[in-house]
CSV table of C-alpha atoms in Angstrom, one decimal:
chain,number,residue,atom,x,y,z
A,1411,UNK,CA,-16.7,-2.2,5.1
A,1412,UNK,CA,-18.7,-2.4,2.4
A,1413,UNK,CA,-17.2,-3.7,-1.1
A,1414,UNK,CA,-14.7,-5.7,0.3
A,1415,UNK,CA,-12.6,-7.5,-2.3
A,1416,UNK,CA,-12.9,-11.8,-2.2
A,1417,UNK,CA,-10.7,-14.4,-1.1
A,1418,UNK,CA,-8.1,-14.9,-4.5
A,1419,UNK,CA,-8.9,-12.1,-6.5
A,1420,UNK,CA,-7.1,-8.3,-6.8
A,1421,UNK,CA,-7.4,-6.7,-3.0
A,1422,UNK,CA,-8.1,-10.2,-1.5
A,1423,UNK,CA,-5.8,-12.1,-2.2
A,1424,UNK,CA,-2.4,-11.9,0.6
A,1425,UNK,CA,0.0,-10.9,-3.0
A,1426,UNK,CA,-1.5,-9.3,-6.2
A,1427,UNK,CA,-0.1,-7.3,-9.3
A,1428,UNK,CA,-0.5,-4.2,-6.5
A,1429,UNK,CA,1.8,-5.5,-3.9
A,1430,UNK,CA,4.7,-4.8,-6.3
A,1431,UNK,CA,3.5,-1.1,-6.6
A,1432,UNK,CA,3.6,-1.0,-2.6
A,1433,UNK,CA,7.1,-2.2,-3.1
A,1434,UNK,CA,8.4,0.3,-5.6
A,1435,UNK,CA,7.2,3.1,-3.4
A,1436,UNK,CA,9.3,2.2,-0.9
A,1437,UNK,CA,12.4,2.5,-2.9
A,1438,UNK,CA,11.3,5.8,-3.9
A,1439,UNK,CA,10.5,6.6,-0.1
A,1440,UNK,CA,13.9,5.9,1.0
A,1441,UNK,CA,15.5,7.6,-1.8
A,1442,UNK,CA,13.6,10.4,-0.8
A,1443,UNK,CA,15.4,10.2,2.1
A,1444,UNK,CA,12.2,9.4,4.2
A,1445,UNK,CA,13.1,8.7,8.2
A,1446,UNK,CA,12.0,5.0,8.9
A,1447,UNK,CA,9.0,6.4,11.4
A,1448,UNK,CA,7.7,8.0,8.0
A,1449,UNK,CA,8.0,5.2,6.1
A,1450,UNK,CA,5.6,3.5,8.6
A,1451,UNK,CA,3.7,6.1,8.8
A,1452,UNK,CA,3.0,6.6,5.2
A,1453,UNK,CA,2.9,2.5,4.5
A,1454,UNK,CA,0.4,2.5,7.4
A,1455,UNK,CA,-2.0,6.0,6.3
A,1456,UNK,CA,-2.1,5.2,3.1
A,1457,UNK,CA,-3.7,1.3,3.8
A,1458,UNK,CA,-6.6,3.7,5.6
A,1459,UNK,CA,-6.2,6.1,3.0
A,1460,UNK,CA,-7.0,3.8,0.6
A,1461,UNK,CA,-10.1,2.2,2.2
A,1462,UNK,CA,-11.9,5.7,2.6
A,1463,UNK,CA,-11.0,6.7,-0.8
A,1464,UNK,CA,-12.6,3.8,-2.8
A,1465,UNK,CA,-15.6,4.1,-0.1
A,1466,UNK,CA,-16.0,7.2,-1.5
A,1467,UNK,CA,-14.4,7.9,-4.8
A,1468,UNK,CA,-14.5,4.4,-6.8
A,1469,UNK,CA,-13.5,5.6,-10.0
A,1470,UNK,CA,-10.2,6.9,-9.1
A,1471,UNK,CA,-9.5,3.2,-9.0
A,1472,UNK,CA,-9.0,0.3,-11.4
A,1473,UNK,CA,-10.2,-2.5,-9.1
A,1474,UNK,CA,-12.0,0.1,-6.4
A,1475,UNK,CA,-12.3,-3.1,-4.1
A,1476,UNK,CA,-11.7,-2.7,-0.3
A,1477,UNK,CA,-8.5,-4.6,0.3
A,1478,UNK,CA,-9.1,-7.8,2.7
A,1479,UNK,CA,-7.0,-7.0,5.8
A,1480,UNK,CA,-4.8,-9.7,4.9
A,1481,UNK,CA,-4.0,-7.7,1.8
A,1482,UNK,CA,-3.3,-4.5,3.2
A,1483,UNK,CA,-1.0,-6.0,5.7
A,1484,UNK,CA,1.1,-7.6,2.9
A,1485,UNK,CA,1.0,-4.2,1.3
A,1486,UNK,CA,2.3,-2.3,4.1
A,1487,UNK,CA,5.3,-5.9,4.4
A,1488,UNK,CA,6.3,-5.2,0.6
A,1489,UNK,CA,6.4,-1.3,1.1
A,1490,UNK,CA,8.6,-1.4,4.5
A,1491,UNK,CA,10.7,-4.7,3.1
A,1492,UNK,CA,11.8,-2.6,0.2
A,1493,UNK,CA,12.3,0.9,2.0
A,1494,UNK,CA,14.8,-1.4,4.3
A,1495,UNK,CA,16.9,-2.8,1.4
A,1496,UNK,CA,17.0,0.4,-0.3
A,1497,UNK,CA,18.0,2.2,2.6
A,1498,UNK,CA,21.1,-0.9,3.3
A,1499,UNK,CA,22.0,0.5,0.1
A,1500,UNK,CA,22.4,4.0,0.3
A,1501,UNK,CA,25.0,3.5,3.0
């Protein structure tokens, strides 16, 4: 993919100042009362999401760098880590 974001910098390095955004929607997706196959599922889409929209649309996006792989898989970690807890404590 072209654009891909360097080793240590935002989008390539494993945690950045996005990571915590991931995290915060999944709060709000579990008090939404998102189903944990959702929450994969949006965690997951948006990751791919993401990568076609700063291929294509760059300036909806403050650092429009393709996330390193490594990245997104932290992203999609933070997200589901802080759907779980939220969930744990909502019952």
């Amino acid at each position: 993919m072209k654009n891909e974001a360097l080793p240590a910098t935002i989008n390539g390095a494993y945690v950045d100042r996005f990571t915590l955004a991931h995290a915060v929607a999944g709060v709000v997706a579990a008090y939404w009362k998102v189903t944990p196959i959702q929450a994969v599922v949006l965690a997951v889409g948006w990751e791919i999401g993401e990568d076609w929209l700063k291929d294509r649309y760059p300036s909806l996006f403050p650092h429009p760098s393709v996330d390193t792989k490594e990245n997104a898989l932290v992203d999609v970690g933070a997200f589901l880590v802080a759907y779980t807890m939220a969930r744990k404590t909502q019952e």
